[in-house]
C-alpha positions in Angstrom: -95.2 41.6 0.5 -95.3 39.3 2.9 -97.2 40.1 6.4 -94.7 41.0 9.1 -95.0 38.5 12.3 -93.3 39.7 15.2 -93.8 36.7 17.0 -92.1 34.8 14.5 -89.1 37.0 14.3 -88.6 37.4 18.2 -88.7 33.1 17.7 -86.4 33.3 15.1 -83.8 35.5 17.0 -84.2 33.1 19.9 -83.1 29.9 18.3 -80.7 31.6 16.4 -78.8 33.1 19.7 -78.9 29.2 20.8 -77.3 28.1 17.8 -74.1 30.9 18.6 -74.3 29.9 22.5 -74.2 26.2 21.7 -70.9 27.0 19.1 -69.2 29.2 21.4 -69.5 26.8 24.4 -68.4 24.2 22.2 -65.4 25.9 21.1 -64.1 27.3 24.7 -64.5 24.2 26.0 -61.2 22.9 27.4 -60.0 20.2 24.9 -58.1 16.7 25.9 -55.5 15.2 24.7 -55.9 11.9 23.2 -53.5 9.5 24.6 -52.1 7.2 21.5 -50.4 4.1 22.6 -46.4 4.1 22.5 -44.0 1.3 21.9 -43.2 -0.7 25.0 -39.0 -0.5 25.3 -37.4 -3.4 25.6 -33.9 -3.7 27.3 -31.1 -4.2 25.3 -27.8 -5.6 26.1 -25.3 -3.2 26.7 -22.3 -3.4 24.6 -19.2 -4.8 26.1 -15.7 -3.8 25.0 -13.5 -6.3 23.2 -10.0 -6.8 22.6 -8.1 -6.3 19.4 -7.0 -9.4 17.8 -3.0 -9.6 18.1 -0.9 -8.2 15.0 1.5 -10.8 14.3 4.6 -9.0 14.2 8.2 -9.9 12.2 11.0 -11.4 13.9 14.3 -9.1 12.9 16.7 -11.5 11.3 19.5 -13.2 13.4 17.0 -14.5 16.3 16.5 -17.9 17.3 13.0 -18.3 15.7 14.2 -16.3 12.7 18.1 -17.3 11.9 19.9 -15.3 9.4 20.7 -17.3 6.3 24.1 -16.9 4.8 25.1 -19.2 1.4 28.4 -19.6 0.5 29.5 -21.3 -3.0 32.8 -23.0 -1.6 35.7 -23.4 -4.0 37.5 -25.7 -1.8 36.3 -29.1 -0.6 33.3 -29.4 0.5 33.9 -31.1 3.6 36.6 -28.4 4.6 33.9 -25.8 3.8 31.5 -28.0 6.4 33.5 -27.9 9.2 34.6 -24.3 8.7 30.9 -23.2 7.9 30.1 -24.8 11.3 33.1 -23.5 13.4 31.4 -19.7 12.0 27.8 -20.7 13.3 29.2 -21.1 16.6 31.2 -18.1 16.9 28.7 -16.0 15.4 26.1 -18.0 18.5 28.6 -16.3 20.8 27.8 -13.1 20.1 23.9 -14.0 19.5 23.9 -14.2 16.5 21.8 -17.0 15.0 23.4 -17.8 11.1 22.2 -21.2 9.2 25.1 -21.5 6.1 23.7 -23.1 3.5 26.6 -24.6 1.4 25.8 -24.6 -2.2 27.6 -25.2 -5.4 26.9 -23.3 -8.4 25.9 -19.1 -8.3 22.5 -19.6 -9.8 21.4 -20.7 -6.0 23.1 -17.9 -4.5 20.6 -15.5 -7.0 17.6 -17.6 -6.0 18.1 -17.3 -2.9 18.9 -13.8 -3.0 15.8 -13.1 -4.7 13.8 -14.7 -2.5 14.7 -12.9 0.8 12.3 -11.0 3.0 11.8 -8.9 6.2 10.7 -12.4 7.1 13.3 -14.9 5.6 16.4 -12.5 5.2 19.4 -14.1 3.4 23.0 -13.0 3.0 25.8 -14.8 0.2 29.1 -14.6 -0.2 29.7 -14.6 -4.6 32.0 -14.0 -6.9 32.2 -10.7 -8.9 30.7 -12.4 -11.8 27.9 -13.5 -9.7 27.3 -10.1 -8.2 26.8 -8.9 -11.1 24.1 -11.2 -12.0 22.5 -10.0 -8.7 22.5 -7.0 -9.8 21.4 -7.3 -13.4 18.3 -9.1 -11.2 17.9 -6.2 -8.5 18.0 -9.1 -5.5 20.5 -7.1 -3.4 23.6 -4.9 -3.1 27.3 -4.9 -2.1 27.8 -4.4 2.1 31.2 -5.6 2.4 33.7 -5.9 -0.6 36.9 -8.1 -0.5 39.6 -7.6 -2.7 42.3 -11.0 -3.3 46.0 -10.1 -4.0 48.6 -7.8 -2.8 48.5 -3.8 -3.9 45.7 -4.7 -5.9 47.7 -7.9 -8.1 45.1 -11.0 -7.9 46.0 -13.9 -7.2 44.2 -16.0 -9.8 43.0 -14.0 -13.2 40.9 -14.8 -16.0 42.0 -13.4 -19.4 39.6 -12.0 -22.0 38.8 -10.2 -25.1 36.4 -8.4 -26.7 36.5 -8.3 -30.6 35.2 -6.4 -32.8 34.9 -5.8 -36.4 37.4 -3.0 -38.7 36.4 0.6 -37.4 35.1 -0.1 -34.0 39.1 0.9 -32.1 37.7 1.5 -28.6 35.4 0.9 -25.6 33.7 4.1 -26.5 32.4 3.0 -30.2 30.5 0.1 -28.9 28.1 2.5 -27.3 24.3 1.4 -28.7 25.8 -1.4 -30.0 24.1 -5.1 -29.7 25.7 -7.9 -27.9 24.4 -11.5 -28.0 25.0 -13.7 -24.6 23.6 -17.3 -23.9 22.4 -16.8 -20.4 23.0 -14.6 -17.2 25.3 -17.2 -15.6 27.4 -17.2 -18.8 30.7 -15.9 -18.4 32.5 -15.3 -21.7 29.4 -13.8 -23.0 28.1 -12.2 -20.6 29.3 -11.7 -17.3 33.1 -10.5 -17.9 32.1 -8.5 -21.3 29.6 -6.8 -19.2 32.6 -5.9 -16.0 34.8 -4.8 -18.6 32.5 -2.5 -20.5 31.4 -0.9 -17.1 35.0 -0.6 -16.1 35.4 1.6 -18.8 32.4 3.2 -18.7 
């Protein structure tokens, strides 16, 4: 056993007490904030509003900037067919109407052109019934007005033809499914009128 020293302990208790004052002084004491430096702000321009850019929009057809185009295949002179095409421009201008006829002289530009039309380039043809049915065949347009030559329904000029078929084959009906040769779209005696008389009998 080791002596007991009260002078020692009583020492011992003092520092110790100074130790817990010095914590608990230390840990009352009223802390500070640290100040961290922030970012400076810098102004920024403030955003202006702008217009849209225009939308370009289409010109309906039959204005000045945007003329409806008519072609007509003439089967009289051309010349005649000038002056008359001209004498329609300006009655048509009279009603304001703006037409550009564009004379031309076989179908196949009446179906180009046709095909070609747009919202912004319309065009309008007079054709045949042959030729009609090319337009057709292509999907370039449709029928608005119909005209019909001849009195009670008697034409004035007709074009005969026949379709011939081999032994068996006694009507329109029996060439249902059945395969027809034709040179072209434009051809008319193997194409064009075989194809109005099979849908005129159904």
């Amino acid at each position: 056993m080791f002596p007991f020293n009260q002078f020692a302990v009583r020492r011992l208790i003092r520092v110790m007490l100074a130790v817990i004052i010095i914590l608990l002084v230390s840990a009352c004491r009223r802390q500070v904030a640290e100040v961290e430096p922030t970012a400076v702000p810098t102004f920024t321009a403030t955003p202006r509003s702008t217009p849209l850019p225009a939308i370009a929009t289409s010109i309906p057809a039959g204005q000045e900037e945007n003329p409806l185009k008519m072609y007509i295949s003439p089967v009289e002179n051309m010349s005649i067919a000038r002056s008359a095409a001209s004498a329609l421009e300006a009655a048509l201008l009279k009603n304001d109407l703006f037409v550009q006829i564009e004379l031309v002289e076989q179908d196949a530009q009446l179906l180009t052109a046709l095909c070609a039309s747009s919202s912004e380039s319309a065009a309008v043809a007079w054709v045949s019934g042959a030729a009609y049915l090319a337009v057709e065949a292509e999907n370039c347009g449709h029928a608005l007005l119909q005209i019909k030559k001849g009195k009670d329904g008697d034409a004035t000029t007709a074009t005969a033809s026949s379709i011939i078929a081999r032994r068996g084959i006694n009507s329109y009906d029996a060439l249902d499914g059945r395969t027809f040769c034709r040179i072209n779209y434009s051809d008319s005696a193997t194409w064009l009128i075989p194809s109005l008389m099979l849908r005129a009998n159904g």
